Tab-separated table of C-alpha atoms in Angstrom:
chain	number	residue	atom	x	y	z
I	20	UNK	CA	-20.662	14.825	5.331
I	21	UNK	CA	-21.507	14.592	8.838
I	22	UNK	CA	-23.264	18.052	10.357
I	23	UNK	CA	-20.941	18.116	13.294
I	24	UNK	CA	-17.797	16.162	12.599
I	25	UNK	CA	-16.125	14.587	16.044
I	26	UNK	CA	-13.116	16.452	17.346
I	27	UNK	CA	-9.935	15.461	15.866
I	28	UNK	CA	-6.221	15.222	16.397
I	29	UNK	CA	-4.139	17.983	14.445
I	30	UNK	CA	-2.420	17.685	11.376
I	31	UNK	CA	1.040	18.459	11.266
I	32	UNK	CA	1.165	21.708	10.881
I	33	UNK	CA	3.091	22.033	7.862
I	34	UNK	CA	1.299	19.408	6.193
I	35	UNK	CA	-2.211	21.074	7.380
I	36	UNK	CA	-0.937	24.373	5.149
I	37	UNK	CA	-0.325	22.145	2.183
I	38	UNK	CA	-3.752	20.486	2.406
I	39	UNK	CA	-5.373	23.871	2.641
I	40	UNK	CA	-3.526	24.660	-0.952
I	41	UNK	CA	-4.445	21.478	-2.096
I	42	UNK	CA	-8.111	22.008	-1.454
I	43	UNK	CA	-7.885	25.606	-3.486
I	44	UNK	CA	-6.943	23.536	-6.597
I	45	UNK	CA	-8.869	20.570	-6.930
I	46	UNK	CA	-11.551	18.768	-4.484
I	47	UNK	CA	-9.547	16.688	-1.451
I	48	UNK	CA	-12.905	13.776	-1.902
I	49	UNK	CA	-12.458	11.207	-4.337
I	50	UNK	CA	-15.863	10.353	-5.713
I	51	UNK	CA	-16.871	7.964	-7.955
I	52	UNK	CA	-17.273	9.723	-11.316
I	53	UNK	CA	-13.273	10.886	-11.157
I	54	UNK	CA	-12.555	7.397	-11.167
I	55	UNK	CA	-11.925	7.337	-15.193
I	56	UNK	CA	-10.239	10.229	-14.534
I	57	UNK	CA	-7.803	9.335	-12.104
I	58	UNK	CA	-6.944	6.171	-13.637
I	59	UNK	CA	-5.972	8.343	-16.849
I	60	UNK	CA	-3.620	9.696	-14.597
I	61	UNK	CA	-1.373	7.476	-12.640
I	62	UNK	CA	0.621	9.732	-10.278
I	63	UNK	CA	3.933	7.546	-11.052
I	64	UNK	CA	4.492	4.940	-13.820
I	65	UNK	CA	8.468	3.850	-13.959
I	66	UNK	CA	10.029	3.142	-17.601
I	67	UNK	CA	12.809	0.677	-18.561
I	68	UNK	CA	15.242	3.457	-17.579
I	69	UNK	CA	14.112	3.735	-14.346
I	70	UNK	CA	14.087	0.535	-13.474
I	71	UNK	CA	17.927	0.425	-14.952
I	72	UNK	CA	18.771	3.119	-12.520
I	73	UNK	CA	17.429	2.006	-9.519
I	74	UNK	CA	19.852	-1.289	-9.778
I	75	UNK	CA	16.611	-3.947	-10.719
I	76	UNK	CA	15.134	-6.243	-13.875
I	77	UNK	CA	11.598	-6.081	-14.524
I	78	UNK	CA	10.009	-8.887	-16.524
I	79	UNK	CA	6.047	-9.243	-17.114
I	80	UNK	CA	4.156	-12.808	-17.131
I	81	UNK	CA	0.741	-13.512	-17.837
I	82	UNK	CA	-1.300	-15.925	-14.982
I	83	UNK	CA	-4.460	-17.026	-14.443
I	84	UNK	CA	-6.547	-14.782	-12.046
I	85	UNK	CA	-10.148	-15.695	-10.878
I	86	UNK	CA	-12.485	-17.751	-12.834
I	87	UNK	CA	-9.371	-18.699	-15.131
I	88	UNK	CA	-9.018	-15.397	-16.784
I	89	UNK	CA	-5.972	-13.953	-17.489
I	90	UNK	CA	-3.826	-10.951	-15.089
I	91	UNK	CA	-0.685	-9.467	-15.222
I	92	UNK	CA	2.165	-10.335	-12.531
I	93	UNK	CA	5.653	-8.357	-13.273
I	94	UNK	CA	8.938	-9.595	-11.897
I	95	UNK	CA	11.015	-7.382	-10.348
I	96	UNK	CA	14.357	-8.780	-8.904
I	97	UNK	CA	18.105	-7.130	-8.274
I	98	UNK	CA	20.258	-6.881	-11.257
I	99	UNK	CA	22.878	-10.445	-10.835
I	100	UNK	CA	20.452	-11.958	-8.697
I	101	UNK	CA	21.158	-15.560	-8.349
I	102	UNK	CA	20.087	-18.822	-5.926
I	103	UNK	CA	17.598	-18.034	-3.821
I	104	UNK	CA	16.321	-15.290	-1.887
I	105	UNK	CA	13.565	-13.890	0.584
I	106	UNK	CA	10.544	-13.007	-1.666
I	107	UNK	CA	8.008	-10.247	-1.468
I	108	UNK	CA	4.487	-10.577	-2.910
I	109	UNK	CA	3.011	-6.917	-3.690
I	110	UNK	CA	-0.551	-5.964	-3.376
I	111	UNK	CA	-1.112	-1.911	-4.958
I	112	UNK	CA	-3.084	0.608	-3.290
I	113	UNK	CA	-5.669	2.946	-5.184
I	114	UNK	CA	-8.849	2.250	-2.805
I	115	UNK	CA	-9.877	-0.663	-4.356
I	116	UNK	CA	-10.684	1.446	-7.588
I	117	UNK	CA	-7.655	2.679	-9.073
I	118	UNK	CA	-3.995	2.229	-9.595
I	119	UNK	CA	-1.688	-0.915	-11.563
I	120	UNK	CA	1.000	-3.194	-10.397
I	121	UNK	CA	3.404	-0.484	-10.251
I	122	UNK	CA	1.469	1.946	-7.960
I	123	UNK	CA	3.936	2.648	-5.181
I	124	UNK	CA	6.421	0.180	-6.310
I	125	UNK	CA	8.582	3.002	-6.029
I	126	UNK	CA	8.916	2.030	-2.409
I	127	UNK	CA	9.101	-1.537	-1.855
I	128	UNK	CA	12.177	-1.838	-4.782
I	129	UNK	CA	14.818	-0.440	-1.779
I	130	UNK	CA	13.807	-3.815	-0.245
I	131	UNK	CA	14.753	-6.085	-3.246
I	132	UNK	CA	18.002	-4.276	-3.876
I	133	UNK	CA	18.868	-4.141	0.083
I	134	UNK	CA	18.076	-8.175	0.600
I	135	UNK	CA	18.310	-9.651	-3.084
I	136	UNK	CA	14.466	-10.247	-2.812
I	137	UNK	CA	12.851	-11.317	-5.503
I	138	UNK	CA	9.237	-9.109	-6.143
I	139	UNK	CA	6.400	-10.289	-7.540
I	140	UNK	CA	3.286	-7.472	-7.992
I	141	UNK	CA	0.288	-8.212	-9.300
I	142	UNK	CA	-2.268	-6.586	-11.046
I	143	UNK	CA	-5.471	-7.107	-9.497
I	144	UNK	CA	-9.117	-6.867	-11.579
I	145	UNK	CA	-10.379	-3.141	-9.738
I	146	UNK	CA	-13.868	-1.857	-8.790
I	147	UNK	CA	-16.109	-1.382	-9.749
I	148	UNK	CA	-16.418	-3.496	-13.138
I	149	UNK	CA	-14.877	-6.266	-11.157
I	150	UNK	CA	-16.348	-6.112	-7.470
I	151	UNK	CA	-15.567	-8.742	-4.937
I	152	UNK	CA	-14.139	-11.543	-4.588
I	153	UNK	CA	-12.408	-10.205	-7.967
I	154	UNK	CA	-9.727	-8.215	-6.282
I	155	UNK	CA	-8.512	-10.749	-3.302
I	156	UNK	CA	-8.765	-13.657	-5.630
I	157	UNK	CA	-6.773	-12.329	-8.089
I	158	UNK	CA	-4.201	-11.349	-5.568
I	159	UNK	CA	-3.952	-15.107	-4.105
I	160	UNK	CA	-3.664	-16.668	-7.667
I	161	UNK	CA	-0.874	-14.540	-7.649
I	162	UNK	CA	0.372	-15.534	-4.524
I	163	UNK	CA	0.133	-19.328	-5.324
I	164	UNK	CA	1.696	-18.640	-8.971
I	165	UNK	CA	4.501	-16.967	-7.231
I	166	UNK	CA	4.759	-19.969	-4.378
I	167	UNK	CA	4.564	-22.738	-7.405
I	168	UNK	CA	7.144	-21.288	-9.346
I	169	UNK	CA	9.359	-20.119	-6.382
I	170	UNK	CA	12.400	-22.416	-7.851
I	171	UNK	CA	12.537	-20.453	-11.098
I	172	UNK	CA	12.263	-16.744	-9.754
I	173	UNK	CA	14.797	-18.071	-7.096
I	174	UNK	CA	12.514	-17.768	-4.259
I	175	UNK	CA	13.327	-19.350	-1.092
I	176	UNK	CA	9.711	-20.745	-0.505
I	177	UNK	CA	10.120	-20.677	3.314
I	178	UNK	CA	10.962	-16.533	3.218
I	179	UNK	CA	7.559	-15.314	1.140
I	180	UNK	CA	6.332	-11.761	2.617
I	181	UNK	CA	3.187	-10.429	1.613
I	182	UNK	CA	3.084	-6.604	1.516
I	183	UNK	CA	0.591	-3.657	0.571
I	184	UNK	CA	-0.705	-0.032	1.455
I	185	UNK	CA	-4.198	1.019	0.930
I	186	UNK	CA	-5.481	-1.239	-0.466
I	187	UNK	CA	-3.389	-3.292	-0.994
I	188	UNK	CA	-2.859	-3.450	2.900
I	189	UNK	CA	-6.480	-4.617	3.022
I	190	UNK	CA	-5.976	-7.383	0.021
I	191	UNK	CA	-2.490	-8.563	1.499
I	192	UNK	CA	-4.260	-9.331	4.887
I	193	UNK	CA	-7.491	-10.936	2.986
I	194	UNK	CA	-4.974	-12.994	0.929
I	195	UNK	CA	-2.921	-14.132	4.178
I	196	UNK	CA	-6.225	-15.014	5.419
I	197	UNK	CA	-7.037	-17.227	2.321
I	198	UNK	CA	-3.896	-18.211	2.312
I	199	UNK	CA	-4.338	-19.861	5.986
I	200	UNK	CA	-8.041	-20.984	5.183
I	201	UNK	CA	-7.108	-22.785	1.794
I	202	UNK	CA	-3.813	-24.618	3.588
I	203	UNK	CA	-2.091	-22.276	0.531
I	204	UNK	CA	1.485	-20.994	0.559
I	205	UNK	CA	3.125	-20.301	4.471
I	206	UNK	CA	3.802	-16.756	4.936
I	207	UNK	CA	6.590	-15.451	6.903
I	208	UNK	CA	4.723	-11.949	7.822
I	209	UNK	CA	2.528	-9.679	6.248
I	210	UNK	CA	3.592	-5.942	5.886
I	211	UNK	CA	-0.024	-4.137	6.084
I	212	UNK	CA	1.118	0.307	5.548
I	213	UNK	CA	-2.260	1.927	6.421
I	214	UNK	CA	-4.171	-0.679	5.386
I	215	UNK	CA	-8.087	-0.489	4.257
I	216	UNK	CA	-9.741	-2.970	6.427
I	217	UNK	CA	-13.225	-2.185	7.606
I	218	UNK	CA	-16.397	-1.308	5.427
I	219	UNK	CA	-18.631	-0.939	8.430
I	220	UNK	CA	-17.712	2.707	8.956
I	221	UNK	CA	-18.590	3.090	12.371
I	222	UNK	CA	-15.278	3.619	14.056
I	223	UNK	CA	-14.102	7.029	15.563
I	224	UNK	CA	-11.778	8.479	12.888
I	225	UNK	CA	-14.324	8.034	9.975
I	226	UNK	CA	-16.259	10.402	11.915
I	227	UNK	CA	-13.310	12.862	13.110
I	228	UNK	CA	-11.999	12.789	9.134
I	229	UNK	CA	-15.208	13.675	7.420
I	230	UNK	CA	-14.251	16.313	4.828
I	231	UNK	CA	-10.885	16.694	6.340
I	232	UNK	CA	-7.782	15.587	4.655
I	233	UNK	CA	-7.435	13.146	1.883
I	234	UNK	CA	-8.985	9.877	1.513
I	235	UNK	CA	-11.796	11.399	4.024
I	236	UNK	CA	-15.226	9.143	4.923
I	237	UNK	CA	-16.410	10.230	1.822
I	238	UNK	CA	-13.669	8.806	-0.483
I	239	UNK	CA	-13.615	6.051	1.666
I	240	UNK	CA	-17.174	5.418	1.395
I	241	UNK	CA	-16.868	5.146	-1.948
I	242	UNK	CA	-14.198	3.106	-2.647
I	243	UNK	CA	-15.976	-0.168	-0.548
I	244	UNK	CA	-19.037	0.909	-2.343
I	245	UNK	CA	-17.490	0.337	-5.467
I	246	UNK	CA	-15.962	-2.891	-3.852
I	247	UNK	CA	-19.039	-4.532	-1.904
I	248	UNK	CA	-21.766	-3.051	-3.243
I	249	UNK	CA	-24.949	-3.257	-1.582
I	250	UNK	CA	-23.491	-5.385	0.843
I	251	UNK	CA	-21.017	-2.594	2.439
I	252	UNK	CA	-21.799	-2.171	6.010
I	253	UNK	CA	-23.761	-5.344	6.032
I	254	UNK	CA	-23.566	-8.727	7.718
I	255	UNK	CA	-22.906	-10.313	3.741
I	256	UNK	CA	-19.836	-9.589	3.489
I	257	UNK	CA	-16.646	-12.134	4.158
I	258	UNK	CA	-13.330	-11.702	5.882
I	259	UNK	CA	-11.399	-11.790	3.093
I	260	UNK	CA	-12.891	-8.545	1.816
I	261	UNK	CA	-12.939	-6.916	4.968
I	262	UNK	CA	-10.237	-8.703	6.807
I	263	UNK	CA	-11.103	-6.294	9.930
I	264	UNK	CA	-14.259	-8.448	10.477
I	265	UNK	CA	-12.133	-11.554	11.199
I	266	UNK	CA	-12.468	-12.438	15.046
I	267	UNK	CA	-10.067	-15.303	14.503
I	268	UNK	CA	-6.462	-14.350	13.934
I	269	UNK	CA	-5.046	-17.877	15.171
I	270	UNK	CA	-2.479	-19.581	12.418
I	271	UNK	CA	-1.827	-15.938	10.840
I	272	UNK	CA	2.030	-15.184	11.098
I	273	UNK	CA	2.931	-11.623	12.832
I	274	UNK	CA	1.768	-8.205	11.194
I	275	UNK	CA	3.471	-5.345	10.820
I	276	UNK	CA	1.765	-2.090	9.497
I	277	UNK	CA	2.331	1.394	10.040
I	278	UNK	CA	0.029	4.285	11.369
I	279	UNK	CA	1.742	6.587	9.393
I	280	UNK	CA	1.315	8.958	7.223
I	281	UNK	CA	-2.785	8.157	8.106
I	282	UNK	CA	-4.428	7.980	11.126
I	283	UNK	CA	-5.786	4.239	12.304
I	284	UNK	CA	-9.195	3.853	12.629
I	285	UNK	CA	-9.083	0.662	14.937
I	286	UNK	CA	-9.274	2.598	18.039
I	287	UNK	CA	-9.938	-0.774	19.990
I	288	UNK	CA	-6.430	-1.855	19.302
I	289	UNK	CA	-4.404	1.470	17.904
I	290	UNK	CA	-2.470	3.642	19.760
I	291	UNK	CA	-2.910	7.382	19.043
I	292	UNK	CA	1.213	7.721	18.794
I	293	UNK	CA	3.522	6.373	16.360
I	294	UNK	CA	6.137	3.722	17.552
I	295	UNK	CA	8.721	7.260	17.404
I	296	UNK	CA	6.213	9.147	19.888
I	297	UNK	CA	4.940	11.169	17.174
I	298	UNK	CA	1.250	12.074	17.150
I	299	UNK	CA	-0.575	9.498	14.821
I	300	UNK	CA	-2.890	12.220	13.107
I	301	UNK	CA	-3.712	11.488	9.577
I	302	UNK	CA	-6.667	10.269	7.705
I	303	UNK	CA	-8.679	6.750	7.977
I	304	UNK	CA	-6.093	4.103	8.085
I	305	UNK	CA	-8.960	1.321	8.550
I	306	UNK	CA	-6.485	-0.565	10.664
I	307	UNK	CA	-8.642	-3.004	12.326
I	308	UNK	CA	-8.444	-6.112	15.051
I	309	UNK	CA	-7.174	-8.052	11.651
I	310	UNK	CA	-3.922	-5.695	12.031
I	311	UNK	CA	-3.503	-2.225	13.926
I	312	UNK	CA	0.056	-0.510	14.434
I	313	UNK	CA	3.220	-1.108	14.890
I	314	UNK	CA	3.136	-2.252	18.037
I	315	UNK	CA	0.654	-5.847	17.109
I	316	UNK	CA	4.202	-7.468	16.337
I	317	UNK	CA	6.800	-8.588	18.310
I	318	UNK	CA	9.136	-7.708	15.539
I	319	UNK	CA	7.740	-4.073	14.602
I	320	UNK	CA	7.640	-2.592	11.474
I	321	UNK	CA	11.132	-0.734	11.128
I	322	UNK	CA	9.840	3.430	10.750
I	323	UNK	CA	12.128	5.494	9.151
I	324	UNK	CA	14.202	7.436	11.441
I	325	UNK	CA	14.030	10.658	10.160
I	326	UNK	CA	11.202	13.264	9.509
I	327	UNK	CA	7.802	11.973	7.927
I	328	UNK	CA	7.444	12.863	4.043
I	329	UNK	CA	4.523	12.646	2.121
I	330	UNK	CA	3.376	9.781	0.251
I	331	UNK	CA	4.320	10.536	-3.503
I	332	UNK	CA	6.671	13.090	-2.590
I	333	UNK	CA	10.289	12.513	-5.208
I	334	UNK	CA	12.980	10.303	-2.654
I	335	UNK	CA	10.384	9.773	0.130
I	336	UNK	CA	11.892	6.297	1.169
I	337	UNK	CA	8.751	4.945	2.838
I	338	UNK	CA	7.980	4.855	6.522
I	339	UNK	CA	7.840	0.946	6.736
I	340	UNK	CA	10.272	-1.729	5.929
I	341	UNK	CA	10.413	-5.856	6.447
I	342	UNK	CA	11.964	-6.753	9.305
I	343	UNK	CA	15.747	-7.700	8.387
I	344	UNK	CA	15.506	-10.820	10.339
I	345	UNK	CA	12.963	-11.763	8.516
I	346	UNK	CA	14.291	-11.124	4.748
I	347	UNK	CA	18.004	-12.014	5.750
I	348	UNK	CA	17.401	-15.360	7.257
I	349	UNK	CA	18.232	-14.224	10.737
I	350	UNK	CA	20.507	-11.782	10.214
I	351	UNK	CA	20.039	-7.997	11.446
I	352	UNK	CA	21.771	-5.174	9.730
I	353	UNK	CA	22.198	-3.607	13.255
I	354	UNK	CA	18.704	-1.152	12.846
I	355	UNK	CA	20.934	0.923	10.745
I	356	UNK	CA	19.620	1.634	7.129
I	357	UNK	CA	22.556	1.803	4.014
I	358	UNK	CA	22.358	4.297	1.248
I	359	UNK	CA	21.367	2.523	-1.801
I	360	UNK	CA	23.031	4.071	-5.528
I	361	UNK	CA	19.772	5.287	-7.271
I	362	UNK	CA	16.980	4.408	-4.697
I	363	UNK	CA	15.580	7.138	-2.193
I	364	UNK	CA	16.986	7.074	1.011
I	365	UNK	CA	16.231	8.761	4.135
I	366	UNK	CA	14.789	12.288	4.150
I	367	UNK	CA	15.809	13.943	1.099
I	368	UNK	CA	16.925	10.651	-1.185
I	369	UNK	CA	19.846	10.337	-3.179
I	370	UNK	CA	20.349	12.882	-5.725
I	371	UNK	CA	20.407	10.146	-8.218
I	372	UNK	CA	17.152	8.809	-6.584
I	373	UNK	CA	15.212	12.246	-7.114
I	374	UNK	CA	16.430	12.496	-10.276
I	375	UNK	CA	14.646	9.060	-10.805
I	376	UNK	CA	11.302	9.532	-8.982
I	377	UNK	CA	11.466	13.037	-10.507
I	378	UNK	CA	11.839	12.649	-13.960
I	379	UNK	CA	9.211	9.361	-13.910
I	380	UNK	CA	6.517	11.483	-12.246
I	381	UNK	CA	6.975	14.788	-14.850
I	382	UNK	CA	6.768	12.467	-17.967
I	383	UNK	CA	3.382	11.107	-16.549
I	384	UNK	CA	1.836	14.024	-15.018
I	385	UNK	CA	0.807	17.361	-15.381
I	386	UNK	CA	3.423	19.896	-14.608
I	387	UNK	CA	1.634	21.935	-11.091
I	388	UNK	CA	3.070	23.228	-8.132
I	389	UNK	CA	1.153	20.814	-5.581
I	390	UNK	CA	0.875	17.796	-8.646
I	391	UNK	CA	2.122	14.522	-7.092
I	392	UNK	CA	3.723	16.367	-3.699
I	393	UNK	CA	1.446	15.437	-0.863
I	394	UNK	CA	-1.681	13.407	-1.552
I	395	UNK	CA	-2.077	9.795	-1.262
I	396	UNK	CA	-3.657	10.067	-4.587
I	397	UNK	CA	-2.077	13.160	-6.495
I	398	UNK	CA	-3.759	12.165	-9.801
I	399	UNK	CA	-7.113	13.480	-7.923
I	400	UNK	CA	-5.620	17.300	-9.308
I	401	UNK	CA	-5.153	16.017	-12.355
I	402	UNK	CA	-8.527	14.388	-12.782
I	403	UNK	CA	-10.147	17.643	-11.488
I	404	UNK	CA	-8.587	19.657	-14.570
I	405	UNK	CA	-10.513	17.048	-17.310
């Protein structure tokens, strides 16, 4: 931790309260020897019944990854689903070192049922057994499986979107990237929700969240540690990995990504105010040049209309969607999101929703007060009670 962290924006002030509880119960850094720990304890994992309520099939295949070995792909597409649709290719948060396939799937299924997409999610090799290029190679082996069987998932091949958070935001830009490099499958955007993006930690907010928050400099230290190794921070280390190195964007389609729920670091290119006007005040995005905000794409990410809820908290429907034009073929829904049977929606969710999300996260976690409500990465509680 720094001696004199910089001067930083406020929290909301009702999620600065919550963080202060939070940091009573269990430690708000993620270091490296929770890892086990946290993996033990996924903050949501989704059964069969779930999945049945929230309208969508789930079916698992096994695929070559990197170097030939095998990885796990599920999927996931609306229940009658038939001819082709828009697809969506899913890259998982957990900071590079945690998390599985269906780590915030939670909030890109509202997507499949609302434009009969077709998801694929894949399960990437993590840090820091398997460092880089382990993660973003896995992740475009899924992409190209997906893209060579697009036919048979009833994929139209010219509507692929690549989305992630975390992460994943950081691997689904890295893959675009290889994607472009390689001459590999066209994508029509890339959704990028607080994406991590730059090991070089040198930009502003690492220094104004140091010990502050979740996912502070610390945690995020860590995770490209784990990741890069030695290399982190060094000139050895390739835009793929650390897509906020690239300084040539040129033949990558429009980005949309989100500054909320966390703060961007990529001051260069990052407003300090969400698309909505509200302050942009949360912990290291690592948005980069690669992509910053909302406001890089001439077709925005869509931000939920009503009041910000934390990520993990039960009918939280996500502050970032595709672009409709984009997933419908052209079509706009007239910026006006519809209820969904069984999927969150707007602030509160449908009861039906919370009933899902609810029920999924008490069968996997540890019954607490704060347990899953608020952190990025709830299971950190949990992994500080082993």
């Amino acid at each position: 931790m720094t001696a004199t962290p910089l001067p930083r924006p406020p929290f909301d002030p009702e999620l600065e309260a919550v963080l202060g509880e939070m940091a009573d119960v269990a430690p708000l850094t993620f270091t490296a020897d929770m890892i086990p720990a946290v993996r033990a304890n996924p903050p949501y994992q989704p059964t069969g019944e779930d999945f049945a309520a929230m309208g969508v099939t789930v079916r698992d295949v096994t695929i070559a990854g990197h170097r030939g070995l095998d990885i796990l792909v599920s999927v996931i597409t609306r229940e009658g689903h038939q001819g082709l649709g828009p697809g969506i290719y899913h890259t998982h948060g957990g900071g590079m070192v945690t998390g599985d396939r269906f780590a915030g799937i939670q909030h890109v299924i509202p997507w499949v049922v609302d434009h009969d997409a077709v998801l694929v999610t894949v399960e990437y090799r993590l840090a820091p057994e398997f460092p880089d290029p382990y993660p973003v190679e896995d992740c475009y082996a899924g992409l190209l499986w997906m893209a060579g069987h697009a036919a048979e998932l009833g994929v139209d091949p010219a509507r692929i979107l690549i989305a992630g958070a975390s992460a994943g935001g950081g691997l689904a830009a890295g893959t675009a990237l290889l994607a472009r490099d390689r001459k590999g499958p066209p994508l029509i955007g890339q959704v990028l929700i607080y994406p991590m993006l730059d090991d070089r930690d040198r930009t502003v907010s690492s220094g104004q969240f140091d010990g502050v928050g979740v996912w502070d400099r610390q945690s995020n230290r860590m995770g490209w540690t784990a990741l890069l190794g030695e290399r982190r921070g060094t000139d050895d280390v390739s835009v793929y990995a650390a897509p906020a190195r690239a300084a040539d964007l040129s033949g990558c389609r429009r980005r949309s990504s989100t500054a909320v729920p966390r703060r961007s670091s990529g001051t260069r290119t990052s407003p300090t105010r969400a698309p909505c006007g509200r302050p942009v005040s949360r912990p290291n995005c690592m948005c980069g040049p690669a992509a910053s905000t909302a406001s890089t794409s001439p077709h925005p990410t869509r931000l939920s209309r009503t009041p910000w809820q934390p990520h993990g908290t039960p009918g939280w429907r996500g502050s970032s969607a595709p672009d409709t034009a984009s997933l419908s073929g052209g079509r706009r829904c007239g910026g006006r999101e519809r209820p969904v049977p069984g999927l969150p929606h707007g602030k509160f969710g449908s009861a039906r929703g919370r009933r899902v999300l609810q029920s999924a996260g008490s069968r996997r976690r540890q019954a607490g007060p704060l347990a899953g409500a608020v952190s990025p990465h709830p299971s950190v509680i949990a992994a500080s009670r082993q």
